[in-house]
C-alpha cells in the first residue's frame, strides 16, 4: 500500500525569538483524518509549532506544506490558504462587537465572497453543529466560556477547513464547561476532520487521539499511540512529565 | 453695563447675522470633523505598520502637526502659499489645516484605541483568511473606536471650537459674523450673543461626554 501524502508536512522547523531558540528543527507530518495530540511542558514550543502551521508565526527556517500548498512560498496567497486551516485559540478570541452569527459569517462574507443570505445560512448550520443554533443573536459577552469556544469552533468549520488546529482549547474554561467543548471536538473527529491539538486533556487524548507527540525544549522527544506514550514512555523526560500532569 | 453687553435692540438687529454665522459654523464642523477623523483613521491604520520606512516618517508627521499651532498653519496656507503661486481660498485652507492638525490628534487617539485591542483579535481574524487591512477595518477599528469614544468626543468638541479660527481667513462663521455685527453696531452685545450660541451648541456634547466618561469609569 502506498502511503498517501500527509495533509500537513512541516519539516525542519526552527523558530528564534530574538536570542531565544524556541523550535530547534521539528518535523511534524499529519495524515488525512488523523488526530494528533501535542503535549509538553510550558515553553516546550508546542504552541509556537502549531502557530507555524498556519503561519501566524513565521518559522525562521524549514518548510510548511498544508494540503499541497507551500505556506512559506512568497507567491502563495496566504489568506486563501488560511481558509483551509481552521484555528481555535485558548482565549476564544471572539469579536465582542458582533453576534455569534456575525463572528461565524465575517470571513464567509469578506473572504469567501458569499452574500449575506448565503453566509447566514452556512453560519446557522455551523452554529447548529456546535449545538448553539439558539444563540445566533447573542454577543460573546452573553455566552459562557464553553459556549464562546464552541462559537469559535463554528467560526472555523463554517469555512470548511481541511485541517483544524486547536491551541489549548479548554485551558481557559471552568472544569464543568470543558465537556461541552470536548464533545464538539469528538463529533468533528467522527466526521473525519484532520486535527492537531495542543492540550493536556489526557482523557480525551486516550479516547480520541491517533498519536501523541511529546515536545520539550523545542524538540519532539518521542511520539506514538496514546497508550504507548502514557503507559510506557521510552524517555525519562516524557515519563516525568506524564507523571506530573497525571497527579493533577 | 446692560446697554453695552446685553443690549436688546442691538441683539434683535444682529440676530440674523449671528444666525447665518451659526449655520456656517455647523456646516464647517460637518466638513472638518469628518476630514480630521478620516485623516486620523488613515494615520492610525498606518501606525500599525511597524516597518521603519513607515514608522519614522509617520512619527515625524504627527509630531510636526501636533506641535504646529493651527492658527499659524492656517495663516501660512492662506497668506504664505500665494507667494509660491498657490492661492487656495479660505475654505480650502481651513479644510487642509484641519485635516493636517486635527487629523494628527484624532490619529493619536485612535492609535491608543487600536493598541487597546488584544492581539488575539487580529490573529483570529487572520486565521480565517482576512487580510491585515480587513482585520483592522472589520475587527479592530470598531473595538478601538468604542474603547476611546470619550476621547474622540472630547477631541471633536475642541475641533468645533477651533472652527472659529476660520474667521481669520474671512469665512463668515459664527465668530466672524459676530465681529461684523459688533463693528457695524459699535456694541459688544453680538459677541456675547455668539458666546451664548456657542455654549448652546456645545453644551449637549459636553453632557454626552460626561455621561460616557461616567459610564467608562463605572465599567472599570
Short mmCIF file of C-alpha atoms in Angstrom, two decimals:
data_model
loop_
_atom_site.label_atom_id
_atom_site.label_comp_id
_atom_site.label_asym_id
_atom_site.label_seq_id
_atom_site.Cartn_x
_atom_site.Cartn_y
_atom_site.Cartn_z
CA UNK A 1 0.00 0.00 0.00
CA UNK A 2 1.30 3.44 -0.91
CA UNK A 3 1.16 5.88 1.96
CA UNK A 4 -1.00 8.87 0.98
CA UNK A 5 0.75 12.22 1.08
CA UNK A 6 0.38 13.78 4.54
CA UNK A 7 -2.02 16.71 4.62
CA UNK A 8 0.28 18.63 6.97
CA UNK A 9 4.00 18.45 6.27
CA UNK A 10 6.20 20.59 8.49
CA UNK A 11 9.87 19.84 8.11
CA UNK A 12 12.96 21.18 9.82
CA UNK A 13 11.11 23.99 11.59
CA UNK A 14 13.32 26.39 13.50
CA UNK A 15 12.00 29.43 15.28
CA UNK A 16 14.03 32.13 17.00
CA UNK A 17 12.53 34.92 19.09
CA UNK A 18 15.49 37.31 19.32
CA UNK A 19 18.03 35.32 21.37
CA UNK A 20 15.53 32.58 22.23
CA UNK A 21 15.68 29.40 20.15
CA UNK A 22 12.12 28.10 20.60
CA UNK A 23 11.94 25.41 17.91
CA UNK A 24 15.13 23.52 17.08
CA UNK A 25 14.35 21.56 13.95
CA UNK A 26 10.93 19.97 14.30
CA UNK A 27 9.31 17.63 11.77
CA UNK A 28 5.57 17.05 12.04
CA UNK A 29 3.62 15.06 9.46
CA UNK A 30 -0.11 14.60 9.85
CA UNK A 31 -2.14 12.21 7.72
CA UNK A 32 -5.61 12.98 6.49
CA UNK A 33 -8.29 12.25 9.14
CA UNK A 34 -5.62 11.87 11.79
CA UNK A 35 -5.98 13.41 15.25
CA UNK A 36 -2.58 14.34 16.66
CA UNK A 37 -2.16 15.49 20.22
CA UNK A 38 0.86 17.64 21.08
CA UNK A 39 1.82 17.73 24.75
CA UNK A 40 4.77 19.09 26.65
CA UNK A 41 5.74 21.47 29.45
CA UNK A 42 5.13 25.20 29.01
CA UNK A 43 7.90 26.73 26.98
CA UNK A 44 8.47 23.49 25.09
CA UNK A 45 7.46 25.22 21.85
CA UNK A 46 4.23 23.30 21.19
CA UNK A 47 2.04 26.36 20.69
CA UNK A 48 4.68 28.02 18.55
CA UNK A 49 4.84 24.90 16.37
CA UNK A 50 1.05 24.96 15.98
CA UNK A 51 1.12 28.64 15.04
CA UNK A 52 3.76 27.93 12.41
CA UNK A 53 1.31 25.57 10.69
CA UNK A 54 -0.88 28.48 9.51
CA UNK A 55 1.98 30.99 9.55
CA UNK A 56 0.59 33.11 12.36
CA UNK A 57 4.18 32.63 13.43
CA UNK A 58 6.84 32.93 10.77
CA UNK A 59 9.29 30.00 11.02
CA UNK A 60 12.92 31.13 10.94
CA UNK A 61 13.65 28.20 8.64
CA UNK A 62 12.09 24.98 7.45
CA UNK A 63 9.10 24.23 5.26
CA UNK A 64 5.36 24.03 5.89
CA UNK A 65 3.10 22.45 3.29
CA UNK A 66 -0.59 22.08 4.09
CA UNK A 67 -2.97 20.36 1.69
CA UNK A 68 -0.34 20.69 -1.02
CA UNK A 69 0.10 24.44 -0.51
CA UNK A 70 3.57 25.69 0.39
CA UNK A 71 2.77 28.25 3.08
CA UNK A 72 6.25 29.77 3.12
CA UNK A 73 6.36 30.39 -0.62
CA UNK A 74 6.11 34.11 -1.24
CA UNK A 75 3.81 33.50 -4.20
CA UNK A 76 1.26 31.65 -2.06
CA UNK A 77 -1.97 33.52 -1.40
CA UNK A 78 -1.80 33.13 2.36
CA UNK A 79 -5.30 34.48 3.00
CA UNK A 80 -6.74 31.94 0.61
CA UNK A 81 -4.71 29.10 2.14
CA UNK A 82 -5.74 30.02 5.67
CA UNK A 83 -9.39 29.36 4.94
CA UNK A 84 -8.45 25.68 4.69
CA UNK A 85 -6.75 25.75 8.08
CA UNK A 86 -9.09 26.37 10.99
CA UNK A 87 -7.67 27.60 14.27
CA UNK A 88 -9.16 27.63 17.75
CA UNK A 89 -7.46 29.66 20.47
CA UNK A 90 -7.11 29.27 24.21
CA UNK A 91 -8.77 32.63 24.84
CA UNK A 92 -11.51 32.11 22.18
CA UNK A 93 -10.75 35.47 20.55
CA UNK A 94 -14.34 36.04 19.50
CA UNK A 95 -15.14 39.50 18.16
CA UNK A 96 -17.00 41.09 21.10
CA UNK A 97 -18.80 43.70 18.98
CA UNK A 98 -20.54 41.08 16.82
CA UNK A 99 -23.18 38.46 17.48
CA UNK A 100 -22.29 34.76 17.39
CA UNK A 101 -23.63 34.63 13.84
CA UNK A 102 -21.64 37.74 12.92
CA UNK A 103 -18.48 36.09 14.23
CA UNK A 104 -19.12 32.99 12.16
CA UNK A 105 -20.06 34.79 8.93
CA UNK A 106 -17.44 37.58 8.78
CA UNK A 107 -14.84 35.60 6.83
CA UNK A 108 -17.53 33.92 4.72
CA UNK A 109 -18.65 37.33 3.52
CA UNK A 110 -15.35 39.20 3.34
CA UNK A 111 -13.00 36.43 2.21
CA UNK A 112 -15.10 33.67 0.67
CA UNK A 113 -17.25 36.27 -1.08
CA UNK A 114 -20.63 34.87 -0.04
CA UNK A 115 -23.72 37.06 0.01
CA UNK A 116 -25.18 37.85 3.40
CA UNK A 117 -28.02 35.36 2.87
CA UNK A 118 -25.67 32.54 1.85
CA UNK A 119 -23.29 33.32 4.68
CA UNK A 120 -26.11 33.43 7.23
CA UNK A 121 -27.37 30.05 6.07
CA UNK A 122 -23.90 28.48 6.37
CA UNK A 123 -23.39 30.27 9.67
CA UNK A 124 -26.63 28.98 11.17
CA UNK A 125 -25.71 25.45 10.08
CA UNK A 126 -22.26 25.76 11.67
CA UNK A 127 -23.76 27.04 14.93
CA UNK A 128 -26.22 24.13 14.88
CA UNK A 129 -23.30 21.71 14.53
CA UNK A 130 -21.80 23.00 17.78
CA UNK A 131 -25.20 22.91 19.50
CA UNK A 132 -25.75 26.67 19.58
CA UNK A 133 -28.46 27.18 16.98
CA UNK A 134 -30.46 29.17 19.52
CA UNK A 135 -27.57 31.50 20.40
CA UNK A 136 -27.01 33.03 16.96
CA UNK A 137 -28.07 36.52 18.07
CA UNK A 138 -26.13 36.54 21.35
CA UNK A 139 -22.95 38.51 21.78
CA UNK A 140 -19.88 36.78 23.18
CA UNK A 141 -20.33 38.65 26.47
CA UNK A 142 -23.70 36.96 26.96
CA UNK A 143 -22.29 33.44 26.48
CA UNK A 144 -20.48 31.12 28.87
CA UNK A 145 -16.83 30.27 28.19
CA UNK A 146 -17.78 26.89 26.82
CA UNK A 147 -20.37 28.41 24.51
CA UNK A 148 -17.86 31.04 23.35
CA UNK A 149 -15.32 28.38 22.48
CA UNK A 150 -17.96 26.45 20.54
CA UNK A 151 -18.81 29.61 18.58
CA UNK A 152 -15.08 29.92 17.84
CA UNK A 153 -15.10 26.35 16.54
CA UNK A 154 -18.17 27.15 14.42
CA UNK A 155 -16.32 30.19 13.03
CA UNK A 156 -13.61 27.83 11.80
CA UNK A 157 -15.72 24.98 10.49
CA UNK A 158 -18.02 27.34 8.57
CA UNK A 159 -15.11 27.79 6.15
CA UNK A 160 -14.91 24.02 5.64
CA UNK A 161 -11.25 23.70 6.52
CA UNK A 162 -9.16 20.64 5.61
CA UNK A 163 -7.30 20.80 8.92
CA UNK A 164 -8.12 22.24 12.32
CA UNK A 165 -5.57 23.49 14.80
CA UNK A 166 -6.50 23.70 18.49
CA UNK A 167 -4.29 25.75 20.80
CA UNK A 168 -5.17 24.67 24.36
CA UNK A 169 -8.90 24.96 23.61
CA UNK A 170 -10.07 24.06 27.12
CA UNK A 171 -7.37 25.65 29.30
CA UNK A 172 -9.33 28.84 29.94
CA UNK A 173 -12.57 27.03 30.80
CA UNK A 174 -14.12 26.21 34.15
CA UNK A 175 -13.97 22.42 34.63
CA UNK A 176 -17.72 21.94 34.24
CA UNK A 177 -17.64 23.59 30.79
CA UNK A 178 -14.78 21.52 29.37
CA UNK A 179 -17.03 18.59 28.47
CA UNK A 180 -19.20 20.52 26.01
CA UNK A 181 -16.17 21.68 24.03
CA UNK A 182 -14.59 18.22 24.01
CA UNK A 183 -17.95 16.84 22.86
CA UNK A 184 -17.88 19.11 19.81
CA UNK A 185 -14.28 18.12 19.12
CA UNK A 186 -15.23 14.46 19.34
CA UNK A 187 -18.05 14.90 16.81
CA UNK A 188 -15.64 16.75 14.49
CA UNK A 189 -13.27 13.84 14.81
CA UNK A 190 -16.06 11.41 13.94
CA UNK A 191 -16.87 13.44 10.84
CA UNK A 192 -13.31 12.79 9.67
CA UNK A 193 -11.72 16.18 10.37
CA UNK A 194 -7.92 16.22 10.49
CA UNK A 195 -6.94 17.80 13.80
CA UNK A 196 -3.77 18.93 15.55
CA UNK A 197 -4.47 19.61 19.21
CA UNK A 198 -2.18 21.21 21.77
CA UNK A 199 -3.79 20.26 25.06
CA UNK A 200 -3.35 18.39 28.31
CA UNK A 201 -6.79 16.75 28.30
CA UNK A 202 -5.36 13.27 28.83
CA UNK A 203 -8.72 11.53 28.99
CA UNK A 204 -9.70 12.95 25.63
CA UNK A 205 -6.29 12.11 24.17
CA UNK A 206 -6.59 8.50 25.28
CA UNK A 207 -10.09 8.16 23.88
CA UNK A 208 -9.75 10.06 20.62
CA UNK A 209 -6.13 10.67 19.56
CA UNK A 210 -4.38 8.56 16.95
CA UNK A 211 -0.98 9.78 18.02
CA UNK A 212 0.53 11.73 20.87
CA UNK A 213 3.61 13.87 20.31
CA UNK A 214 5.69 14.88 23.33
CA UNK A 215 7.79 18.04 22.98
CA UNK A 216 10.40 19.51 25.26
CA UNK A 217 12.93 22.33 24.81
CA UNK A 218 11.93 22.95 21.21
CA UNK A 219 12.26 19.35 20.02
CA UNK A 220 9.99 16.34 19.62
CA UNK A 221 11.23 13.90 22.25
CA UNK A 222 9.02 10.99 21.25
CA UNK A 223 5.69 10.16 19.68
CA UNK A 224 3.39 7.19 19.39
CA UNK A 225 -0.05 5.81 20.13
CA UNK A 226 -1.65 7.32 23.25
CA UNK A 227 -1.38 4.07 25.24
CA UNK A 228 2.32 3.83 24.39
CA UNK A 229 3.15 7.38 25.41
CA UNK A 230 1.01 7.42 28.55
CA UNK A 231 1.66 3.87 29.79
CA UNK A 232 5.21 3.08 28.70
CA UNK A 233 7.10 6.16 27.53
CA UNK A 234 10.61 5.43 26.31
CA UNK A 235 12.19 8.64 27.57
CA UNK A 236 12.78 9.72 31.12
CA UNK A 237 11.61 13.29 30.37
CA UNK A 238 8.32 12.02 28.97
CA UNK A 239 7.81 9.81 31.98
CA UNK A 240 8.46 12.70 34.37
CA UNK A 241 6.06 14.98 32.50
CA UNK A 242 3.25 12.40 32.26
CA UNK A 243 3.68 11.62 35.94
CA UNK A 244 3.39 15.31 36.77
CA UNK A 245 0.20 16.01 34.86
CA UNK A 246 -1.47 12.80 35.99
CA UNK A 247 -1.00 13.76 39.60
CA UNK A 248 -3.26 16.78 38.96
CA UNK B 1 -23.42 97.76 31.56
CA UNK B 2 -26.57 96.19 30.20
CA UNK B 3 -26.60 98.83 27.46
CA UNK B 4 -23.24 97.64 26.17
CA UNK B 5 -23.30 93.85 26.78
CA UNK B 6 -26.95 92.82 26.68
CA UNK B 7 -28.50 95.46 24.51
CA UNK B 8 -31.84 94.09 23.36
CA UNK B 9 -32.22 96.45 20.42
CA UNK B 10 -28.79 95.53 19.10
CA UNK B 11 -29.49 91.86 19.73
CA UNK B 12 -32.60 91.98 17.55
CA UNK B 13 -30.67 93.81 14.88
CA UNK B 14 -27.70 91.41 14.95
CA UNK B 15 -29.69 88.21 15.26
CA UNK B 16 -29.99 87.33 11.53
CA UNK B 17 -26.22 87.89 11.10
CA UNK B 18 -25.41 85.68 14.08
CA UNK B 19 -27.80 83.01 12.88
CA UNK B 20 -26.14 82.91 9.46
CA UNK B 21 -22.83 82.55 11.29
CA UNK B 22 -24.17 79.65 13.33
CA UNK B 23 -25.29 77.93 10.13
CA UNK B 24 -21.83 78.29 8.67
CA UNK B 25 -20.15 77.09 11.85
CA UNK B 26 -22.29 73.97 11.73
CA UNK B 27 -21.53 73.42 8.04
CA UNK B 28 -17.82 73.99 8.69
CA UNK B 29 -17.90 71.48 11.56
CA UNK B 30 -19.66 68.97 9.33
CA UNK B 31 -16.76 69.33 6.93
CA UNK B 32 -13.74 69.46 9.23
CA UNK B 33 -14.77 66.77 11.73
CA UNK B 34 -15.08 64.04 9.04
CA UNK B 35 -11.89 65.36 7.38
CA UNK B 36 -9.98 65.17 10.64
CA UNK B 37 -11.46 61.79 11.50
CA UNK B 38 -10.65 60.45 8.05
CA UNK B 39 -7.08 61.69 8.35
CA UNK B 40 -6.89 60.23 11.84
CA UNK B 41 -8.11 56.81 10.71
CA UNK B 42 -5.52 56.81 7.93
CA UNK B 43 -2.74 57.74 10.33
CA UNK B 44 -3.89 55.20 12.91
CA UNK B 45 -4.01 52.40 10.34
CA UNK B 46 -0.55 53.38 9.08
CA UNK B 47 0.72 53.34 12.66
CA UNK B 48 0.07 49.58 12.78
CA UNK B 49 2.75 49.11 10.11
CA UNK B 50 5.95 48.58 12.07
CA UNK B 51 8.29 48.93 9.10
CA UNK B 52 10.87 51.70 9.81
CA UNK B 53 10.19 53.30 6.41
CA UNK B 54 6.62 53.92 7.51
CA UNK B 55 7.08 54.33 11.22
CA UNK B 56 9.60 57.15 11.41
CA UNK B 57 8.13 59.43 8.73
CA UNK B 58 4.74 58.91 10.35
CA UNK B 59 6.09 59.82 13.79
CA UNK B 60 7.70 62.97 12.34
CA UNK B 61 4.45 63.90 10.56
CA UNK B 62 2.28 63.52 13.65
CA UNK B 63 4.75 65.29 15.93
CA UNK B 64 5.16 68.15 13.47
CA UNK B 65 1.47 68.86 13.05
CA UNK B 66 0.70 68.49 16.71
CA UNK B 67 3.42 71.00 17.58
CA UNK B 68 2.45 73.44 14.79
CA UNK B 69 -0.13 75.94 16.10
CA UNK B 70 -3.22 75.56 13.92
CA UNK B 71 -3.74 79.31 13.64
CA UNK B 72 -0.20 79.74 12.32
CA UNK B 73 -0.72 76.85 9.93
CA UNK B 74 -3.94 78.37 8.62
CA UNK B 75 -2.45 81.82 8.12
CA UNK B 76 0.58 80.27 6.42
CA UNK B 77 -1.65 78.39 3.97
CA UNK B 78 -3.83 81.43 3.34
CA UNK B 79 -1.30 84.24 3.26
CA UNK B 80 2.01 82.45 2.72
CA UNK B 81 1.37 79.98 -0.08
CA UNK B 82 0.22 82.63 -2.59
CA UNK B 83 3.86 83.76 -2.63
CA UNK B 84 4.64 80.31 -4.05
CA UNK B 85 1.96 80.82 -6.66
CA UNK B 86 -0.61 78.73 -4.79
CA UNK B 87 -3.87 80.54 -3.98
CA UNK B 88 -6.25 78.19 -2.29
CA UNK B 89 -9.11 80.28 -0.96
CA UNK B 90 -10.27 80.40 2.65
CA UNK B 91 -12.46 77.34 2.58
CA UNK B 92 -9.80 75.04 1.11
CA UNK B 93 -7.18 76.41 3.54
CA UNK B 94 -9.42 75.65 6.51
CA UNK B 95 -10.04 72.13 5.18
CA UNK B 96 -6.34 71.42 4.69
CA UNK B 97 -5.29 72.93 8.01
CA UNK B 98 -7.86 70.89 9.92
CA UNK B 99 -7.03 67.73 8.02
CA UNK B 100 -3.36 68.15 8.99
CA UNK B 101 -3.79 69.41 12.54
CA UNK B 102 -6.85 67.65 13.92
CA UNK B 103 -6.13 64.57 11.81
CA UNK B 104 -2.93 64.14 13.81
CA UNK B 105 -4.81 64.44 17.10
CA UNK B 106 -7.55 62.03 16.03
CA UNK B 107 -4.80 59.72 14.77
CA UNK B 108 -3.13 59.57 18.17
CA UNK B 109 -6.44 58.93 19.96
CA UNK B 110 -7.34 56.13 17.53
CA UNK B 111 -3.85 54.66 17.75
CA UNK B 112 -4.29 54.32 21.52
CA UNK B 113 -7.64 52.66 20.80
CA UNK B 114 -6.08 50.18 18.39
CA UNK B 115 -3.35 49.39 20.92
CA UNK B 116 -6.05 48.60 23.49
CA UNK B 117 -7.49 45.77 21.36
CA UNK B 118 -5.88 42.42 22.26
CA UNK B 119 -3.53 40.94 19.64
CA UNK B 120 -5.64 37.75 19.67
CA UNK B 121 -8.38 39.61 17.78
CA UNK B 122 -6.15 40.18 14.75
CA UNK B 123 -4.81 36.64 14.99
CA UNK B 124 -8.29 35.15 14.98
CA UNK B 125 -9.30 37.27 12.01
CA UNK B 126 -6.12 36.48 10.08
CA UNK B 127 -6.51 32.76 10.82
CA UNK B 128 -9.84 32.82 8.96
CA UNK B 129 -8.19 34.39 5.92
CA UNK B 130 -8.91 38.10 6.41
CA UNK B 131 -6.15 40.36 5.13
CA UNK B 132 -4.39 42.71 7.53
CA UNK B 133 -6.44 45.65 6.32
CA UNK B 134 -9.73 43.70 6.52
CA UNK B 135 -8.89 42.57 10.05
CA UNK B 136 -8.14 46.17 11.05
CA UNK B 137 -11.27 47.62 9.46
CA UNK B 138 -13.83 44.98 10.47
CA UNK B 139 -12.46 43.63 13.73
CA UNK B 140 -10.01 46.05 15.35
CA UNK B 141 -11.26 49.52 14.43
CA UNK B 142 -14.85 49.13 15.72
CA UNK B 143 -13.50 47.96 19.09
CA UNK B 144 -10.83 50.67 19.09
CA UNK B 145 -13.41 53.39 18.50
CA UNK B 146 -15.62 52.06 21.26
CA UNK B 147 -12.69 51.97 23.68
CA UNK B 148 -11.72 55.60 23.09
CA UNK B 149 -15.16 57.07 22.43
CA UNK B 150 -14.91 59.68 25.24
CA UNK B 151 -11.51 60.85 23.95
CA UNK B 152 -12.81 61.05 20.39
CA UNK B 153 -15.79 63.08 21.52
CA UNK B 154 -13.67 65.40 23.62
CA UNK B 155 -11.37 65.95 20.65
CA UNK B 156 -14.41 66.67 18.48
CA UNK B 157 -15.52 69.34 20.95
CA UNK B 158 -12.14 71.03 20.60
CA UNK B 159 -12.34 70.81 16.83
CA UNK B 160 -15.74 72.50 16.73
CA UNK B 161 -14.42 75.30 18.95
CA UNK B 162 -11.41 75.63 16.68
CA UNK B 163 -13.64 76.36 13.69
CA UNK B 164 -13.67 79.94 14.99
CA UNK B 165 -10.14 80.14 13.55
CA UNK B 166 -11.76 80.30 10.14
CA UNK B 167 -12.69 83.91 10.95
CA UNK B 168 -9.10 84.95 10.22
CA UNK B 169 -9.49 83.88 6.60
CA UNK B 170 -12.79 85.76 6.35
CA UNK B 171 -15.09 82.75 6.34
CA UNK B 172 -18.43 84.03 7.66
CA UNK B 173 -18.74 81.64 10.55
CA UNK B 174 -20.15 82.47 13.98
CA UNK B 175 -17.25 84.48 15.40
CA UNK B 176 -16.61 86.33 12.14
CA UNK B 177 -20.27 87.28 11.85
CA UNK B 178 -20.40 88.41 15.45
CA UNK B 179 -17.39 90.66 14.92
CA UNK B 180 -19.02 92.10 11.79
CA UNK B 181 -22.15 92.84 13.75
CA UNK B 182 -20.07 94.32 16.54
CA UNK B 183 -18.27 96.73 14.25
CA UNK B 184 -21.49 97.67 12.47
CA UNK B 185 -23.28 98.46 15.73
CA UNK B 186 -20.29 99.70 17.78
CA UNK B 187 -21.53 97.45 20.56
CA UNK B 188 -20.11 94.18 22.02
CA UNK B 189 -23.55 92.59 22.50
CA UNK B 190 -23.17 90.44 19.34
CA UNK B 191 -20.02 88.87 20.82
CA UNK B 192 -21.94 87.96 23.95
CA UNK B 193 -24.69 86.52 21.74
CA UNK B 194 -22.11 84.45 19.86
CA UNK B 195 -20.73 83.11 23.14
CA UNK B 196 -24.21 82.06 24.21
CA UNK B 197 -24.84 80.40 20.86
CA UNK B 198 -21.51 78.52 21.09
CA UNK B 199 -22.48 77.37 24.55
CA UNK B 200 -25.90 76.16 23.45
CA UNK B 201 -24.33 74.36 20.51
CA UNK B 202 -21.64 72.59 22.53
CA UNK B 203 -23.34 72.00 25.85
CA UNK B 204 -25.27 68.87 24.72
CA UNK B 205 -21.97 67.39 23.55
CA UNK B 206 -20.34 68.22 26.88
CA UNK B 207 -23.23 66.49 28.69
CA UNK B 208 -22.92 63.44 26.46
CA UNK B 209 -19.18 63.36 27.10
CA UNK B 210 -19.70 63.42 30.87
CA UNK B 211 -22.21 60.61 30.62
CA UNK B 212 -19.82 58.50 28.57
CA UNK B 213 -16.94 59.22 30.93
CA UNK B 214 -19.01 58.26 33.96
CA UNK B 215 -20.09 55.07 32.24
CA UNK B 216 -16.48 54.27 31.36
CA UNK B 217 -15.47 54.83 34.99
CA UNK B 218 -18.28 52.60 36.23
CA UNK B 219 -17.41 49.74 33.89
CA UNK B 220 -13.78 49.79 35.02
#
